[in-house]
Each structure stands twice: as structure tokens, then as C-alpha cells.
CSV table of C-alpha atoms (C1' of nucleotides) in Angstrom, one decimal:
chain,number,residue,atom,x,y,z
A,243,MET,CA,0.0,0.0,0.1
A,244,ALA,CA,1.0,3.6,-0.5
A,245,ARG,CA,-0.7,6.8,-1.0
A,246,THR,CA,-4.3,6.6,0.4
A,247,ALA,CA,-7.6,7.8,-1.2
A,248,GLY,CA,-8.6,11.3,-0.4
A,249,SER,CA,-5.1,12.1,1.1
A,250,HIS,CA,-4.1,15.7,0.7
A,251,SER,CA,-1.5,18.0,2.4
A,252,ASP,CA,-3.9,20.7,2.8
A,253,ILE,CA,-6.1,18.3,5.0
A,254,THR,CA,-3.3,16.1,6.7
A,255,GLY,CA,-1.2,19.1,7.7
A,256,PRO,CA,-3.6,20.9,9.8
A,257,ARG,CA,-4.9,17.6,11.2
A,258,ILE,CA,-1.3,16.8,12.4
A,259,GLN,CA,-1.1,20.0,14.1
A,260,ASP,CA,-4.5,19.8,15.7
A,261,ALA,CA,-3.7,16.3,17.1
A,262,ALA,CA,-0.2,17.4,18.2
A,263,LEU,CA,-1.8,20.2,19.9
A,264,ARG,CA,-4.4,18.3,21.7
A,265,LEU,CA,-2.1,15.5,22.8
A,266,PHE,CA,0.7,17.7,23.9
A,267,ALA,CA,-1.7,19.8,26.1
A,268,ARG,CA,-3.4,16.7,27.5
A,269,HIS,CA,-0.4,14.6,28.2
A,270,GLY,CA,2.8,16.7,27.8
A,271,TYR,CA,5.2,16.9,25.0
A,272,ALA,CA,7.6,14.2,26.2
A,273,ALA,CA,4.9,11.8,27.1
A,274,VAL,CA,3.3,11.9,23.6
A,275,SER,CA,4.9,9.7,20.8
A,276,MET,CA,5.0,10.4,17.2
A,277,ARG,CA,2.9,7.2,16.6
A,278,GLN,CA,0.2,8.3,18.9
A,279,ILE,CA,-0.2,11.6,16.9
A,280,ALA,CA,-0.1,9.6,13.7
A,281,ARG,CA,-2.7,7.2,15.0
A,282,GLU,CA,-5.0,10.1,15.9
A,283,VAL,CA,-4.8,11.4,12.4
A,284,GLY,CA,-5.3,8.1,11.0
A,285,VAL,CA,-1.8,7.8,9.3
A,286,GLN,CA,1.4,6.0,9.8
A,287,ALA,CA,4.1,7.6,11.8
A,288,GLY,CA,6.4,7.9,8.7
A,289,ALA,CA,3.8,10.2,7.2
A,290,LEU,CA,4.3,12.8,9.8
A,291,TYR,CA,7.7,13.5,8.5
A,292,ASN,CA,6.4,15.0,5.4
A,293,TYR,CA,5.1,17.8,7.4
A,294,THR,CA,7.8,18.3,10.1
A,295,PRO,CA,11.3,17.7,10.2
A,296,ASP,CA,11.2,16.4,13.6
A,297,LYS,CA,9.2,16.2,16.7
A,298,GLN,CA,10.7,19.3,18.2
A,299,SER,CA,9.8,21.5,15.3
A,300,LEU,CA,6.3,20.3,15.6
A,301,LEU,CA,6.2,21.7,19.1
A,302,PHE,CA,8.0,24.9,18.3
A,303,GLY,CA,5.8,25.6,15.4
A,304,LEU,CA,2.7,25.2,17.6
A,305,MET,CA,4.2,27.8,20.2
A,306,GLN,CA,5.4,30.2,17.7
A,307,ASP,CA,2.1,30.2,15.7
A,308,HIS,CA,0.3,30.8,19.0
A,309,MET,CA,2.6,33.7,20.2
A,310,ARG,CA,2.6,35.5,16.8
A,311,GLU,CA,-1.3,35.2,16.7
A,312,LEU,CA,-1.3,36.7,20.2
A,313,LEU,CA,0.9,39.7,19.4
A,314,ALA,CA,-0.8,40.3,16.0
A,315,THR,CA,-4.3,40.1,17.2
A,316,TRP,CA,-3.4,42.6,20.0
A,317,ALA,CA,-1.4,44.8,17.6
A,318,ALA,CA,-4.5,45.0,15.4
A,319,ARG,CA,-6.6,46.6,18.1
A,320,SER,CA,-6.8,50.4,18.0
A,321,GLN,CA,-5.2,51.6,20.9
A,322,VAL,CA,-7.1,53.8,23.5
A,323,PRO,CA,-5.2,56.9,24.7
A,324,ASP,CA,-6.6,56.8,28.3
A,325,PRO,CA,-4.5,54.4,30.3
A,326,GLY,CA,-7.4,53.1,32.4
A,327,ALA,CA,-9.3,52.3,29.3
A,328,ALA,CA,-6.5,50.7,27.7
A,329,LEU,CA,-5.8,48.6,30.8
A,330,GLU,CA,-9.4,47.4,30.7
A,331,THR,CA,-9.1,46.6,27.0
A,332,PHE,CA,-6.1,44.6,27.6
A,333,THR,CA,-7.5,42.8,30.6
A,334,ARG,CA,-10.7,41.7,28.8
A,335,PHE,CA,-8.7,41.0,25.5
A,336,HIS,CA,-6.3,38.7,27.4
A,337,ILE,CA,-8.9,36.7,29.3
A,338,ARG,CA,-11.0,36.2,26.2
A,339,PHE,CA,-8.1,35.4,23.7
A,340,HIS,CA,-6.7,32.9,26.3
A,341,LEU,CA,-10.1,31.2,27.1
A,342,GLU,CA,-10.6,30.5,23.4
A,343,ARG,CA,-7.3,28.7,23.2
A,344,PRO,CA,-6.9,26.8,26.2
A,345,ASP,CA,-4.6,24.1,24.6
A,346,GLU,CA,-2.4,26.6,23.0
A,347,VAL,CA,-1.8,28.5,26.1
A,348,PHE,CA,-1.2,25.3,28.2
A,349,ILE,CA,1.5,24.4,25.8
A,350,ALA,CA,3.0,27.9,25.6
A,351,TYR,CA,3.4,27.9,29.2
A,352,MET,CA,4.2,24.4,30.1
A,353,GLU,CA,6.5,23.1,27.4
A,354,LEU,CA,9.1,25.8,27.3
A,355,ARG,CA,11.4,23.6,29.1
A,356,ASN,CA,11.2,21.1,26.2
A,357,LEU,CA,12.5,23.5,23.6
A,358,THR,CA,16.0,23.6,22.5
A,359,PRO,CA,17.8,26.7,23.5
A,360,GLU,CA,17.5,28.5,20.4
A,361,ASN,CA,13.8,27.7,20.1
A,362,HIS,CA,13.4,28.6,23.8
A,363,ALA,CA,15.0,32.0,23.3
A,364,ALA,CA,12.7,32.7,20.4
A,365,ILE,CA,9.6,32.0,22.3
A,366,SER,CA,10.8,33.9,25.2
A,367,ASP,CA,11.4,36.8,23.1
A,368,LEU,CA,7.8,37.0,21.9
A,369,ARG,CA,6.5,36.6,25.4
A,370,GLY,CA,8.6,39.4,26.3
A,371,ARG,CA,7.0,41.5,23.6
A,372,TYR,CA,3.6,40.8,24.8
A,373,GLU,CA,4.6,41.5,28.3
A,374,ASP,CA,5.8,44.9,27.1
A,375,ALA,CA,2.6,45.7,25.6
A,376,LEU,CA,1.1,45.6,29.1
A,377,GLU,CA,3.9,47.2,30.8
A,378,SER,CA,3.8,50.3,28.4
A,379,ILE,CA,0.2,50.8,29.5
A,380,LEU,CA,1.2,50.6,33.1
A,381,LYS,CA,3.9,53.1,32.6
A,382,ARG,CA,1.7,55.6,30.7
A,383,GLY,CA,-0.9,55.3,33.6
A,384,VAL,CA,2.0,55.9,36.2
A,385,ALA,CA,3.3,58.8,34.2
A,386,ALA,CA,-0.2,60.2,34.0
A,387,GLY,CA,-0.7,59.8,37.7
A,388,VAL,CA,-3.7,57.7,37.4
A,389,PHE,CA,-2.2,54.4,38.5
A,390,ASP,CA,-0.5,53.7,41.8
A,391,VAL,CA,2.1,51.0,41.1
A,392,ALA,CA,5.3,50.4,42.9
A,393,ASP,CA,7.2,48.5,40.2
A,394,THR,CA,5.7,48.3,36.7
A,395,LYS,CA,7.8,45.2,35.7
A,396,ILE,CA,6.4,43.2,38.7
A,397,ALA,CA,3.0,44.5,38.3
A,398,THR,CA,3.0,43.4,34.6
A,399,LEU,CA,4.0,39.9,35.7
A,400,ALA,CA,1.6,40.0,38.6
A,401,VAL,CA,-1.3,40.9,36.3
A,402,ILE,CA,-0.5,38.4,33.7
A,403,ALA,CA,-0.1,35.7,36.2
A,404,MET,CA,-3.4,36.5,37.8
A,405,LEU,CA,-5.3,36.5,34.3
A,406,ASN,CA,-3.6,33.3,33.3
A,407,GLY,CA,-5.1,31.7,36.2
A,408,VAL,CA,-8.5,31.8,34.6
A,409,ASN,CA,-7.6,29.0,32.2
A,410,THR,CA,-7.1,26.7,35.3
A,411,TRP,CA,-10.7,26.7,36.2
A,412,TYR,CA,-12.9,28.4,33.7
A,413,ARG,CA,-15.3,26.0,31.8
A,414,ALA,CA,-17.8,27.2,29.3
A,415,GLY,CA,-21.2,26.6,30.5
A,416,GLY,CA,-20.2,27.0,34.0
A,417,ARG,CA,-21.5,29.3,37.0
A,418,LEU,CA,-20.3,32.5,35.3
A,419,SER,CA,-20.4,33.8,31.8
A,420,LEU,CA,-17.3,35.0,29.9
A,421,GLU,CA,-18.5,38.5,30.3
A,422,GLN,CA,-19.0,38.2,34.0
A,423,VAL,CA,-15.6,36.6,34.4
A,424,GLU,CA,-14.0,39.4,32.4
A,425,THR,CA,-15.7,42.0,34.7
A,426,ILE,CA,-14.7,40.3,38.0
A,427,TYR,CA,-11.1,40.2,36.9
A,428,TRP,CA,-11.1,43.7,35.6
A,429,ASP,CA,-12.4,44.8,38.8
A,430,MET,CA,-9.4,43.1,40.7
A,431,VAL,CA,-6.9,44.5,38.2
A,432,ARG,CA,-8.4,48.0,38.4
A,433,LYS,CA,-8.2,48.1,42.2
A,434,ALA,CA,-4.7,46.4,42.4
A,435,VAL,CA,-3.2,49.3,40.0
A,436,GLY,CA,-5.0,51.8,42.4
A,437,LEU,CA,-7.4,53.1,39.7
B,44,MET,CA,30.3,-6.3,42.5
B,45,ALA,CA,27.4,-5.7,44.8
B,46,ARG,CA,27.0,-3.5,47.7
B,47,THR,CA,29.5,-0.6,47.5
B,48,ALA,CA,31.5,0.9,50.4
B,49,GLY,CA,29.6,3.5,52.5
B,50,SER,CA,26.3,2.6,51.1
B,51,HIS,CA,23.4,3.3,53.6
B,52,SER,CA,19.8,3.7,53.0
B,53,ASP,CA,19.8,6.9,55.3
B,54,ILE,CA,21.9,8.5,52.8
B,55,THR,CA,20.8,7.0,49.5
B,56,GLY,CA,17.2,7.5,50.0
B,57,PRO,CA,17.2,11.2,50.5
B,58,ARG,CA,19.7,11.6,47.7
B,59,ILE,CA,17.4,9.8,45.3
B,60,GLN,CA,14.5,12.1,46.3
B,61,ASP,CA,16.9,15.2,45.7
B,62,ALA,CA,18.1,14.1,42.5
B,63,ALA,CA,14.4,13.1,41.3
B,64,LEU,CA,13.2,16.5,42.6
B,65,ARG,CA,15.9,18.4,40.7
B,66,LEU,CA,15.5,16.5,37.4
B,67,PHE,CA,11.8,16.4,37.3
B,68,ALA,CA,11.7,20.2,37.9
B,69,ARG,CA,14.3,20.9,35.3
B,70,HIS,CA,13.3,18.5,32.5
B,71,GLY,CA,9.9,17.2,33.5
B,72,TYR,CA,8.8,13.9,34.7
B,73,ALA,CA,8.2,12.1,31.4
B,74,ALA,CA,11.6,13.4,30.0
B,75,VAL,CA,13.6,12.0,32.9
B,76,SER,CA,14.6,8.3,33.0
B,77,MET,CA,15.3,6.2,36.1
B,78,ARG,CA,18.9,5.8,34.8
B,79,GLN,CA,19.4,9.5,34.8
B,80,ILE,CA,18.2,9.6,38.4
B,81,ALA,CA,20.5,6.9,39.3
B,82,ARG,CA,23.5,8.2,37.5
B,83,GLU,CA,22.9,11.5,39.6
B,84,VAL,CA,23.0,9.7,42.7
B,85,GLY,CA,26.1,7.6,41.5
B,86,VAL,CA,24.3,4.1,41.6
B,87,GLN,CA,22.7,1.7,39.2
B,88,ALA,CA,19.1,2.0,38.0
B,89,GLY,CA,18.2,-1.1,39.9
B,90,ALA,CA,19.1,0.2,43.2
B,91,LEU,CA,16.5,2.8,43.0
B,92,TYR,CA,13.9,0.1,43.4
B,93,ASN,CA,15.0,-0.5,47.0
B,94,TYR,CA,13.5,3.0,47.8
B,95,THR,CA,10.4,3.3,45.5
B,96,PRO,CA,8.1,0.7,44.0
B,97,ASP,CA,8.1,2.5,40.8
B,98,LYS,CA,8.7,5.8,39.1
B,99,GLN,CA,5.1,7.0,39.5
B,100,SER,CA,5.4,6.8,43.3
B,101,LEU,CA,8.6,8.7,43.3
B,102,LEU,CA,6.7,11.5,41.7
B,103,PHE,CA,3.7,11.2,44.0
B,104,GLY,CA,5.9,11.2,47.0
B,105,LEU,CA,7.6,14.3,46.2
B,106,MET,CA,4.4,16.2,45.5
B,107,GLN,CA,2.5,14.7,48.6
B,108,ASP,CA,5.4,15.7,50.8
B,109,HIS,CA,5.5,19.1,49.5
B,110,MET,CA,1.7,19.8,49.9
B,111,ARG,CA,1.7,18.3,53.4
B,112,GLU,CA,4.6,20.5,54.5
B,113,LEU,CA,2.8,23.4,52.9
B,114,LEU,CA,-0.4,22.6,54.9
B,115,ALA,CA,1.3,21.8,58.1
B,116,THR,CA,3.5,25.0,58.0
B,117,TRP,CA,0.7,27.1,57.6
B,118,ALA,CA,-1.5,25.5,60.2
B,119,ALA,CA,1.3,25.8,62.7
B,120,ARG,CA,1.0,29.6,62.4
B,121,SER,CA,-1.1,31.3,65.1
B,122,GLN,CA,-4.2,32.6,63.2
B,123,VAL,CA,-4.7,36.4,63.5
B,124,PRO,CA,-8.4,37.5,64.1
B,125,ASP,CA,-8.3,40.6,62.0
B,126,PRO,CA,-8.9,39.7,58.3
B,127,GLY,CA,-6.7,42.2,56.8
B,128,ALA,CA,-3.6,41.1,59.0
B,129,ALA,CA,-4.5,37.5,58.3
B,130,LEU,CA,-4.5,38.2,54.5
B,131,GLU,CA,-1.0,40.0,54.9
B,132,THR,CA,0.3,37.0,56.9
B,133,PHE,CA,-0.9,34.7,54.2
B,134,THR,CA,0.5,36.7,51.3
B,135,ARG,CA,3.9,37.0,52.8
B,136,PHE,CA,3.8,33.4,54.1
B,137,HIS,CA,2.9,32.1,50.6
B,138,ILE,CA,5.5,34.0,48.7
B,139,ARG,CA,8.4,33.1,51.2
B,140,PHE,CA,7.4,29.4,51.4
B,141,HIS,CA,7.2,29.1,47.6
B,142,LEU,CA,10.4,31.0,46.9
B,143,GLU,CA,12.4,28.7,49.3
B,144,ARG,CA,11.2,25.6,47.4
B,145,PRO,CA,11.1,26.4,43.7
B,146,ASP,CA,11.6,22.9,42.5
B,147,GLU,CA,9.0,21.5,44.6
B,148,VAL,CA,6.5,24.1,43.6
B,149,PHE,CA,7.2,23.7,40.0
B,150,ILE,CA,6.7,20.0,40.2
B,151,ALA,CA,3.4,20.4,42.2
B,152,TYR,CA,2.0,22.7,39.5
B,153,MET,CA,3.3,21.1,36.3
B,154,GLU,CA,3.3,17.5,36.8
B,155,LEU,CA,-0.4,16.9,38.0
B,156,ARG,CA,-1.2,15.5,34.6
B,157,ASN,CA,1.4,12.7,35.0
B,158,LEU,CA,-0.3,11.4,38.0
B,159,THR,CA,-2.5,8.4,38.1
B,160,PRO,CA,-6.2,9.3,38.8
B,161,GLU,CA,-5.9,8.2,42.3
B,162,ASN,CA,-2.8,10.1,43.0
B,163,HIS,CA,-4.2,13.1,41.1
B,164,ALA,CA,-7.2,13.1,43.4
B,165,ALA,CA,-4.9,13.0,46.4
B,166,ILE,CA,-2.9,16.0,45.5
B,167,SER,CA,-6.0,18.0,44.2
B,168,ASP,CA,-7.6,17.5,47.5
B,169,LEU,CA,-4.4,18.9,49.5
B,170,ARG,CA,-4.3,21.7,47.0
B,171,GLY,CA,-8.0,22.4,47.6
B,172,ARG,CA,-7.4,22.6,51.4
B,173,TYR,CA,-4.8,25.1,51.0
B,174,GLU,CA,-7.0,27.2,48.7
B,175,ASP,CA,-9.7,26.9,51.5
B,176,ALA,CA,-7.3,28.6,54.1
B,177,LEU,CA,-7.1,31.6,51.8
B,178,GLU,CA,-10.9,31.7,50.9
B,179,SER,CA,-11.8,31.5,54.6
B,180,ILE,CA,-9.9,34.6,55.2
B,181,LEU,CA,-11.5,36.3,52.4
B,182,LYS,CA,-15.0,35.2,53.6
B,183,ARG,CA,-14.3,36.7,57.0
B,184,GLY,CA,-13.2,39.7,55.5
B,185,VAL,CA,-16.3,40.1,53.4
B,186,ALA,CA,-18.4,39.2,56.4
B,187,ALA,CA,-16.8,41.8,58.5
B,188,GLY,CA,-17.2,44.4,55.8
B,189,VAL,CA,-13.5,45.2,55.3
B,190,PHE,CA,-13.0,43.4,51.9
B,191,ASP,CA,-14.6,44.3,48.7
B,192,VAL,CA,-14.7,41.2,46.7
B,193,ALA,CA,-17.2,40.1,44.2
B,194,ASP,CA,-16.5,36.4,44.3
B,195,THR,CA,-14.3,34.8,47.1
B,196,LYS,CA,-13.7,31.6,45.1
B,197,ILE,CA,-12.4,33.5,42.0
B,198,ALA,CA,-10.5,35.9,44.2
B,199,THR,CA,-8.9,33.1,46.0
B,200,LEU,CA,-7.7,31.6,42.7
B,201,ALA,CA,-6.7,34.9,41.4
B,202,VAL,CA,-4.5,35.8,44.3
B,203,ILE,CA,-2.7,32.5,44.5
B,204,ALA,CA,-2.1,32.7,40.7
B,205,MET,CA,-0.7,36.1,41.1
B,206,LEU,CA,1.6,35.1,44.0
B,207,ASN,CA,2.6,32.1,42.3
B,208,GLY,CA,4.0,34.1,39.5
B,209,VAL,CA,6.8,35.2,41.7
B,210,ASN,CA,8.6,31.9,41.3
B,211,THR,CA,8.8,32.4,37.6
B,212,TRP,CA,11.1,35.5,37.7
B,213,TYR,CA,12.5,36.0,41.3
B,214,ARG,CA,16.2,35.1,41.7
B,215,ALA,CA,18.0,35.6,45.0
B,216,GLY,CA,20.6,38.3,44.8
B,217,GLY,CA,18.6,40.3,42.3
B,218,ARG,CA,17.3,43.8,42.0
B,219,LEU,CA,14.9,43.3,45.0
B,220,SER,CA,15.2,41.6,48.4
B,221,LEU,CA,12.6,39.0,49.5
B,222,GLU,CA,11.3,41.5,52.0
B,223,GLN,CA,10.7,44.1,49.1
B,224,VAL,CA,9.1,41.7,46.9
B,225,GLU,CA,6.5,40.6,49.8
B,226,THR,CA,5.7,44.3,50.2
B,227,ILE,CA,5.1,45.0,46.7
B,228,TYR,CA,2.8,41.9,46.2
B,229,TRP,CA,0.9,42.5,49.5
B,230,ASP,CA,0.3,46.0,48.3
B,231,MET,CA,-1.4,44.7,45.2
B,232,VAL,CA,-3.3,42.0,47.2
B,233,ARG,CA,-4.4,44.5,49.6
B,234,LYS,CA,-5.7,46.9,46.9
B,235,ALA,CA,-7.2,44.2,44.9
B,236,VAL,CA,-9.4,43.0,47.8
B,237,GLY,CA,-10.5,46.7,48.3
B,238,LEU,CA,-8.7,47.2,51.6
C,55,DG,C1',-4.4,8.3,-21.7
C,56,DT,C1',0.2,8.9,-20.2
C,57,DT,C1',3.6,10.9,-17.4
C,58,DT,C1',5.0,13.5,-13.3
C,59,DT,C1',4.5,14.6,-8.7
C,60,DT,C1',2.5,14.2,-4.2
C,61,DT,C1',1.3,11.5,-0.5
C,62,DC,C1',1.5,7.5,2.2
C,63,DT,C1',2.7,2.5,3.9
C,64,DG,C1',5.4,-0.8,6.1
C,65,DA,C1',9.3,-2.4,7.5
C,66,DA,C1',13.6,-1.5,9.5
C,67,DC,C1',17.3,0.7,12.7
C,68,DA,C1',19.7,1.5,16.9
C,69,DA,C1',18.9,3.4,21.2
C,70,DA,C1',16.3,4.0,25.4
C,71,DC,C1',12.7,2.9,28.4
C,72,DG,C1',10.8,0.9,33.2
C,73,DT,C1',11.4,-3.0,35.7
C,74,DT,C1',13.1,-7.6,37.7
C,75,DC,C1',16.2,-10.5,39.8
C,76,DA,C1',20.1,-13.6,40.9
C,77,DG,C1',24.3,-13.0,43.1
C,78,DA,C1',27.9,-10.5,45.4
C,79,DT,C1',29.8,-7.5,48.9
C,80,DA,C1',29.6,-4.2,53.0
C,81,DG,C1',28.2,-3.3,57.5
C,82,DC,C1',26.2,-4.9,61.9
C,83,DG,C1',24.9,-8.0,65.8
C,84,DT,C1',26.5,-11.5,68.3
D,214,DA,C1',35.4,-14.4,64.0
D,215,DC,C1',31.2,-15.7,62.1
D,216,DG,C1',26.6,-15.2,60.3
D,217,DC,C1',22.8,-12.3,59.0
D,218,DT,C1',20.8,-8.7,56.6
D,219,DA,C1',21.0,-4.5,54.1
D,220,DT,C1',22.5,-2.6,50.0
D,221,DC,C1',24.0,-2.6,45.4
D,222,DT,C1',25.7,-4.6,40.6
D,223,DG,C1',25.1,-6.0,36.2
D,224,DA,C1',22.7,-8.3,33.0
D,225,DA,C1',18.5,-9.2,31.0
D,226,DC,C1',13.4,-8.8,29.7
D,227,DG,C1',10.0,-7.1,26.2
D,228,DT,C1',8.4,-2.7,24.8
D,229,DT,C1',8.7,1.6,22.9
D,230,DT,C1',11.2,5.6,21.2
D,231,DG,C1',12.3,9.1,17.0
D,232,DT,C1',13.6,8.7,12.6
D,233,DT,C1',14.8,7.0,7.7
D,234,DC,C1',13.5,5.0,3.3
D,235,DA,C1',12.5,2.2,-0.9
D,236,DG,C1',8.6,1.4,-3.0
D,237,DA,C1',3.5,1.8,-4.3
D,238,DA,C1',-0.6,4.1,-5.2
D,239,DA,C1',-3.5,8.4,-5.8
D,240,DA,C1',-3.8,12.9,-7.7
D,241,DA,C1',-2.4,16.3,-10.8
D,242,DA,C1',-0.4,17.9,-15.1
D,243,DC,C1',-0.1,17.3,-19.6
DNA sequence: GTTTTTTCTGAACAAACGTTCAGATAGCGT
DNA sequence: ACGCTATCTGAACGTTTGTTCAGAAAAAAC
């Protein structure tokens, strides 16, 4: 046997990424084998290598795609001049964006240590750029005298850490709507920066 | 060859736990082999099985020890009646305790998915008890009318997530002392709960 | 309808995996 | 000094790992 009926790279490629994403998020990169991914796609393990040079690149691609989309989506937003309004926009954007992609977020935070040094540096750089987006808002607010923040760098990391926590417990269809969750967190963020 | 000079279970046992802790934290449970742990201890892989029935128990033991120590240490503290003071005590305790044990904390949060269902349930239960300790403080503060918190459950998770973030960036000997870090975070927590 | 290209199979590779165990030696109690 | 027990080695087990590749079939190009 060889090429199978209906096979097409436009179909198999994304399916491999989807399967890898889900399996990596569920069991962890190191615990998932190429054969498991292949089985999920309905293909033999060797076929995966038409789409990725190796397992590491598969992980890196997923993380890089996620971070780039995060940055691009945020950059596409029209920036509000008022620091308070900008912070609210960021807070709600962050929660919504991350809740819509639980698997990507999980991988981006948990699998950093499974990247090669070069790949790790690349992802860390993208992460840093996103953190800078928040920190620049905090700095503007401090400069304008509307935020009360002792250390903008720490506040940046603290806010992001707090917001990321949503992904550990929120489930669609639960006690609270996405809108309610956003509002509750925004309320805490707002108060934390002294607004 | 067989038993080696100077070998003793009181020495080898802890060394195995130390090595497993460090390696699991650095590379992840699934990515670390029993042979790597053994090499770190200076022993053959088979010798590990005098101290643990299997790899899974090694991980579970580390996580359980950590969570029990966390709960016991917190329980040993004399509880302050004032909710505000209690929250400050908790905040400073949490940061200090966790910064003193970066590897244990890392494992306790990252390796949950590598536990068997029974072990997972056991650790989650311990985790839940610790979260309850914070939530009870928040509830007392809300009842006393000194805290402004929309949802104590979410606030609990948000505060813990924020505080846990310290472990991702703090390094001893850096720009800020532990005392300073505690104060900055307490300032944010205090404001976030409307105190 | 024929040729070329794309996509996949199935087998193979060496290496590493967790775990077991008979046997050997070190340390301890007597 | 001797025997007993605790501790470890070294080899072995069956399985799984990531990856490669010749060949075969489907799809696309002509």
C-alpha cells in the first residue's frame, strides 16, 4: 500500500497540528509519541515527516504560531489613549483570547523547558514583547498619575499571572459567563493598580 | 560487584529524592529516566527500586510531601483574628514558602497530569485545602465588611495565581530583596481586595 | 491516456525505556 | 570471628522511542 484515497497535504497538515496540539496539552510533549499523533490523524508515523522535520519542530511551530497570533491580534486593536481604558481593554482581551485557546496557552506555558535553547530564546522573546505591551500601558498610567504602581515590571508579571489563572478553572457553560468573568477580573486588576 | 562501600539507606534514600526532584523540575517527569536519576546519585538504576516501588510513586511522594509540608507549616501559624492582618500574613507566608522551594512548587503545579487518577485526586484534595485556607480569610473579611470582593472563590484563585507568578522571575541576589518583593505583592493584593 | 508529482505505507534501525532478579559484597549484631 | 541482613551491581526482559527510506498508489499535469 502507499498513498491513500483522499489524502491531501492541505488536509493532513492541519490535522497533524491539531492532533499534536491536543495531545501535547493533555499529556505533555515528552509523554506523547509520534505514533500516537499519527494514530490520531489516521496515518502511519512515517507520514508525519512530510510535514515536520522532527518532533521538536512540531512543538516549536505550535508555540510560535500561538505567540505570533497573540501579538498580531493585540497589535491589530486600535489603541486607546486613556491608560485606564487601555488597561481594561487589555484585561478583557487577554482573558477572552486565552480562554478561546486553552490548549495553545497550556503548551506555551508548560512546554518551554522542552524547547532547544534556540527555540526557547525565540519564544521567550515573543513572550517578552507581549509583556511589554502591558507594561507600556502601566507606565503610561503611572506617568499620567492615574495608576498607583510601585514597580511596573512586577505589576506586569503579577497581572498576567493572575489573568492566566482563569484558564485553570473556567469552563464554558459554568456558573459564570465569559462577560462576568472578565468583569470580575477587571475589577481586581483595576483596584490592584490603584485606579 | 554488589553492595558498595559507604552505602546506607539513610543516605541513598534522600539523595534519590533530591535528584528526582531536581531533574523532574528541570526536564519534566516524562523526560527523565530512572537511569538519569540513578546516575545523578551515583548508583545503578536497579538500586532505585529499594526505595520506590516505581517511578510514579517517586513523583507522587515528592508532591505529597510538599503539599503536606505546606499545609502543616501554615496550620502551625497562629491565626490572626483581623482579616486584613490575616491576609497579609498569608501573602507573605505564601511568597516566602514558595520561593524557598522552587523545584517542589514547579513540580506540584506542572506534573499533575502525569499522576494516576488516584494520585491526582489526592494531590488536588491537598491543594483544595490550601485554597480553602485563603478563601476562609477572604470570607471573614467580606463578612466583616472590610474586603470588597465580588466572588471569594475566584478571588482566591486569582490571588494564588498572582503570587505563584513570583517563582517564574524572582532570583535571590537580584534587584529586589525578598522583603521588598513581599511588600510589593502585598500592596497589590491589599488593593485588589479593596482594603 | 500517459507521465509526473505528491502522499503515504510498512518495514527497519539503533537506542532508550521501566522494571526484575540472581548473585555479590559491606556493615552490623553477636 | 562468624553469620545475617541490608544494599547494590550487572545483566537481562520485552516494549517503545524518533527517525529513515524504498516502493507503491492516488492525484495532478499534460
